[in-house]
Short mmCIF file of C-alpha atoms and ligand atoms in Angstrom, two decimals:
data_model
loop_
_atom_site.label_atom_id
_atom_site.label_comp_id
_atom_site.label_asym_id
_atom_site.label_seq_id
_atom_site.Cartn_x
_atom_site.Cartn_y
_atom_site.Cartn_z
CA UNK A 1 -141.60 54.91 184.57
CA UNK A 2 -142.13 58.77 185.45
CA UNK A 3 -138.74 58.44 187.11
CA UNK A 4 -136.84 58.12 183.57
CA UNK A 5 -135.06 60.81 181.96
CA UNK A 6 -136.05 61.92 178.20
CA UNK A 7 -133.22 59.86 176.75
CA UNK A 8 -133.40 57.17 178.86
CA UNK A 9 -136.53 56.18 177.93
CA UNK A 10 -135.81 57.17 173.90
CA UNK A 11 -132.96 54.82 174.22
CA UNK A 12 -135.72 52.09 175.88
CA UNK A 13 -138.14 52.58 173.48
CA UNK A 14 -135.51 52.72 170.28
CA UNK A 15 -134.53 49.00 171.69
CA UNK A 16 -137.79 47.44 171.82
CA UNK A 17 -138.32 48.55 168.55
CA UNK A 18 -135.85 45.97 167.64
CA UNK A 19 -136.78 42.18 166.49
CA UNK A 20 -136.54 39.57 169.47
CA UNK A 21 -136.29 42.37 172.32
CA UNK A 22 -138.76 42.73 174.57
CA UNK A 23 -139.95 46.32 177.20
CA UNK A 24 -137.68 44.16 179.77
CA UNK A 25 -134.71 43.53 177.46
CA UNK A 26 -134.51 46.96 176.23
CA UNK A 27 -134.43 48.27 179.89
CA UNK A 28 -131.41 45.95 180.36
CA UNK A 29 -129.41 46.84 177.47
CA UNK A 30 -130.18 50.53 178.43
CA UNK A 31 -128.64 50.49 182.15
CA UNK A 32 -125.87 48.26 180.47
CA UNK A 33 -124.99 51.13 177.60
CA UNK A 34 -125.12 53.21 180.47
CA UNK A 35 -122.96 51.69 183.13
CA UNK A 36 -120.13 50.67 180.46
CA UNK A 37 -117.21 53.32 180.01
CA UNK A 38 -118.80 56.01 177.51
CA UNK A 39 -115.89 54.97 174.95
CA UNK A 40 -117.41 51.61 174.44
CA UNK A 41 -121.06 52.85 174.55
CA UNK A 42 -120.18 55.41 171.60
CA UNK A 43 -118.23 52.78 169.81
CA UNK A 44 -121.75 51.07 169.53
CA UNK A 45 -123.40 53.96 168.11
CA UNK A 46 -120.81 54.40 165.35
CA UNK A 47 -121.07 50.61 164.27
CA UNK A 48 -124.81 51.29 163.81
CA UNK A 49 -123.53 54.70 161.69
CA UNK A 50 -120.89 53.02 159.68
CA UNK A 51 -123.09 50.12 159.03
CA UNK A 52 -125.82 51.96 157.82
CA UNK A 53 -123.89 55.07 156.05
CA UNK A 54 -121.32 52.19 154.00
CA UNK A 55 -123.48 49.68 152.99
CA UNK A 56 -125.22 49.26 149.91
CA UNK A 57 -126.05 46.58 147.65
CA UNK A 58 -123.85 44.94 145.35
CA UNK A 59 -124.57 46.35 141.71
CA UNK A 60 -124.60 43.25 140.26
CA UNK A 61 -125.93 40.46 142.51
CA UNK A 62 -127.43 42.60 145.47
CA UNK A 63 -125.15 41.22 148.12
CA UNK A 64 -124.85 43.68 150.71
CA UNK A 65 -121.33 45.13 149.83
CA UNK A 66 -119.37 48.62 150.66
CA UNK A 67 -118.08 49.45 146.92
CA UNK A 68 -120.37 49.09 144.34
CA UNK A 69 -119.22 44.82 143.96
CA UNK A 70 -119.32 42.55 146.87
CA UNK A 71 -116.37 40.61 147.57
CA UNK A 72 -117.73 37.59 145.69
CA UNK A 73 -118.55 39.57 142.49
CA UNK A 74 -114.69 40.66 142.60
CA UNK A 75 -113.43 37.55 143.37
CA UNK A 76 -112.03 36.08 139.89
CA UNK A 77 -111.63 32.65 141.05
CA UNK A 78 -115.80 32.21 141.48
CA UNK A 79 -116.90 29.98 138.62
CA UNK A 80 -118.87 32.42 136.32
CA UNK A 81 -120.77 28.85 134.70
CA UNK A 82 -122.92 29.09 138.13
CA UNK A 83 -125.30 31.18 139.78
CA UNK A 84 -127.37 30.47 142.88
CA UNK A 85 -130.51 32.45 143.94
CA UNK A 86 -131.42 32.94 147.27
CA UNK A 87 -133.72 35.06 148.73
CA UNK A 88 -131.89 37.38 151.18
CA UNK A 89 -128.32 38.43 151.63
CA UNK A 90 -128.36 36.54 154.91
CA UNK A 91 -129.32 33.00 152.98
CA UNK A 92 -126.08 34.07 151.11
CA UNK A 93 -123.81 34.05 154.27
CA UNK A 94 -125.33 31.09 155.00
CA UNK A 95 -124.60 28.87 151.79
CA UNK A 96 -121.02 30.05 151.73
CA UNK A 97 -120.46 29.50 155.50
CA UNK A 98 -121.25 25.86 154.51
CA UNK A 99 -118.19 25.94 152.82
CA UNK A 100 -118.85 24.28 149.30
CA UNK A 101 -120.30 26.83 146.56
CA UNK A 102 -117.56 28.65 144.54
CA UNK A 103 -120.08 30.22 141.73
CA UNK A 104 -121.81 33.40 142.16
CA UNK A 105 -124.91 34.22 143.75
CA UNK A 106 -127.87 36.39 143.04
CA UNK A 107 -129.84 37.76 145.69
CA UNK A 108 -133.61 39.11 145.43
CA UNK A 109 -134.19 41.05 147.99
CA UNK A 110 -137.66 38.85 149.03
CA UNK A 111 -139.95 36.42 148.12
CA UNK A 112 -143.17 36.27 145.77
CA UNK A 113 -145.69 36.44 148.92
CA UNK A 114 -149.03 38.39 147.98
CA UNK A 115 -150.20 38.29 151.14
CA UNK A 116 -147.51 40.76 152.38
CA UNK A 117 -148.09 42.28 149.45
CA UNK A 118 -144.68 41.13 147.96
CA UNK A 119 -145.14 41.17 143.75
CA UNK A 120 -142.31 39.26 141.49
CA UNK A 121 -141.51 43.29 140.27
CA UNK A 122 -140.53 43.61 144.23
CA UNK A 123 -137.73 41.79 143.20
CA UNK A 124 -134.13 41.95 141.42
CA UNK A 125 -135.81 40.19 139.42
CA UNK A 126 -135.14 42.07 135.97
CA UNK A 127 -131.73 42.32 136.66
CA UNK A 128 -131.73 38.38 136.90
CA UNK A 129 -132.76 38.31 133.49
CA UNK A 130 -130.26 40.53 132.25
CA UNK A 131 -127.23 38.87 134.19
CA UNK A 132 -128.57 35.18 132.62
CA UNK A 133 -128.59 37.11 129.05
CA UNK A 134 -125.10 38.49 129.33
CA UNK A 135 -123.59 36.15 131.60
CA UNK A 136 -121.88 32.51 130.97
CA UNK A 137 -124.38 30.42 133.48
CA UNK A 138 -124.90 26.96 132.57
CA UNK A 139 -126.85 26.10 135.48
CA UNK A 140 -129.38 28.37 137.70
CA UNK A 141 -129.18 27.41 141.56
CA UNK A 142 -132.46 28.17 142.92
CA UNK A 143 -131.99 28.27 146.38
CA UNK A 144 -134.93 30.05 148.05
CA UNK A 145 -136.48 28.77 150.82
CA UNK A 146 -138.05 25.44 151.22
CA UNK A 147 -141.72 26.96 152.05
CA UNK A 148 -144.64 27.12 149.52
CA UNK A 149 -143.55 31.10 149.01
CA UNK A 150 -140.01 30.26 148.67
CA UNK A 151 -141.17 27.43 146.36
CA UNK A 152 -143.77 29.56 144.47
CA UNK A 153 -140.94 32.18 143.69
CA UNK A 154 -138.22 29.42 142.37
CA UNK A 155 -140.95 28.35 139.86
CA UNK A 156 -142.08 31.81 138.89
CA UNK A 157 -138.19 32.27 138.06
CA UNK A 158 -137.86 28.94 136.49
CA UNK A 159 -140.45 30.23 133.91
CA UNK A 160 -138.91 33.59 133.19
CA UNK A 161 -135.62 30.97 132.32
CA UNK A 162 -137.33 28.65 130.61
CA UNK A 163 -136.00 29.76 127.17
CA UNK A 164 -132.62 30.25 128.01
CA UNK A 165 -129.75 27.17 126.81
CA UNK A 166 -129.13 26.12 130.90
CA UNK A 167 -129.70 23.42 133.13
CA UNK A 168 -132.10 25.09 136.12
CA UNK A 169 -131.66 22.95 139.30
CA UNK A 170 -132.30 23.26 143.25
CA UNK A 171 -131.56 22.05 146.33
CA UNK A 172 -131.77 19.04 147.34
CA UNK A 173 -134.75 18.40 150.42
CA UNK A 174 -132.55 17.36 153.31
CA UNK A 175 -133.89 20.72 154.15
CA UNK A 176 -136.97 20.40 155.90
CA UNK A 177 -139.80 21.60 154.16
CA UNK A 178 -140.47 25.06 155.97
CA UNK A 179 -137.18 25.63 157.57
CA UNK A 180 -135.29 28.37 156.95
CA UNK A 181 -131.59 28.71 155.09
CA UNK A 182 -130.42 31.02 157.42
CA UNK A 183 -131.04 28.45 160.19
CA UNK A 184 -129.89 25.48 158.56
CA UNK A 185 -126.50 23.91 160.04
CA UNK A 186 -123.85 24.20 156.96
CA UNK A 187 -123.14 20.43 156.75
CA UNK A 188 -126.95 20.06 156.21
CA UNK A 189 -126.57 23.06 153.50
CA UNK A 190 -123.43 21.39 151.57
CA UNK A 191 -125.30 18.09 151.33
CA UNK A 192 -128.46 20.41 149.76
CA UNK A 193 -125.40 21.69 147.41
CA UNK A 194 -123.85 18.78 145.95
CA UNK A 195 -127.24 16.93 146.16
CA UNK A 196 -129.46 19.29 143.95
CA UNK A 197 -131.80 18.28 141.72
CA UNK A 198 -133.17 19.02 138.37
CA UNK A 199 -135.91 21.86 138.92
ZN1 ZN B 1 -122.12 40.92 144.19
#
């Protein structure tokens, strides 16, 4: 690869840093940023700029969001008796792509997992706390994933509930055990929904 210029082989090497992109994908996307018209090339670039200079976290339920609410947390029509927990914003996108939630969600950010050296104070996990003690939930979603992390952090909230006046459910198992939200088809989701169980 002597032949490449400086920047050509930044622009390899930035690629392949990416998840699910190989040294052979990266060289592809490179000649194919560089053979498009330079408008279209740069308009890439900015999305990466705008994305990463406007969005921020939701202050309350750490959705990603660009004011300091996400659309859900301004939304006045989401039933304030309900909150979900899910793991990561994209587990979010996922539950409401299936169509059937309208309460709010609370997102952590991660999972309990001590091998990766992931503690519960890793997550929004105080701030859980403080929305259930202010808030009006009746009934605590918990929506992580179905794998013994996933399951290991529901519980671990569960207890930090325990001594608060609400039901604390979760979804039902048509999930697989080890699959992942973000993967799951949204019918499969809207049956875990409207099928949860008691925690
Ligand atoms: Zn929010």
């Amino acid at each position: 690869m002597a032949q490449l210029t400086e920047s050509v082989a930044n622009l390899i090497d930035q690629l392949a840093r990416l998840p699910g992109i190989g040294r052979k994908s990266a060289e592809r996307l490179a000649y194919h940023i560089l053979r498009v018209h330079p408008s279209e090339a740069l308009e890439l670039a900015d999305a990466i700029r705008r994305v990463r200079e406007n969005v921020r976290y939701c202050g309350v339920c750490f959705n990603l969001a660009e004011t300091d609410r996400c659309i859900i947390c301004q939304d006045p029509k989401r039933d304030q008796s309900l909150l979900c927990v899910v793991e990561q914003p994209r587990d979010l996108m996922s539950l409401e792509a299936s169509g059937t939630f309208r309460g709010l969600y609370h997102v952590l950010l991660g999972r309990i997992a001590p091998l990766d050296g992931m503690g519960p104070d890793q997550l929004t996990l105080d701030a859980l706390v403080d929305r259930v003690r202010t808030g009006e939930f009746k009934e605590i979603i918990m929506a992580t994933n179905p794998t013994v992390e996933g399951d290991g952090t529901a519980l671990h909230i569960s207890n930090l509930l325990a001594d608060f006046p609400l039901e604390i459910t979760r979804l039902a198992r048509g999930i697989t055990t080890g699959s992942i939200l973000e993967f799951t088809n949204k019918e499969i989701l809207a049956d875990a929904l409207s099928g949860r169980q008691k925690f």
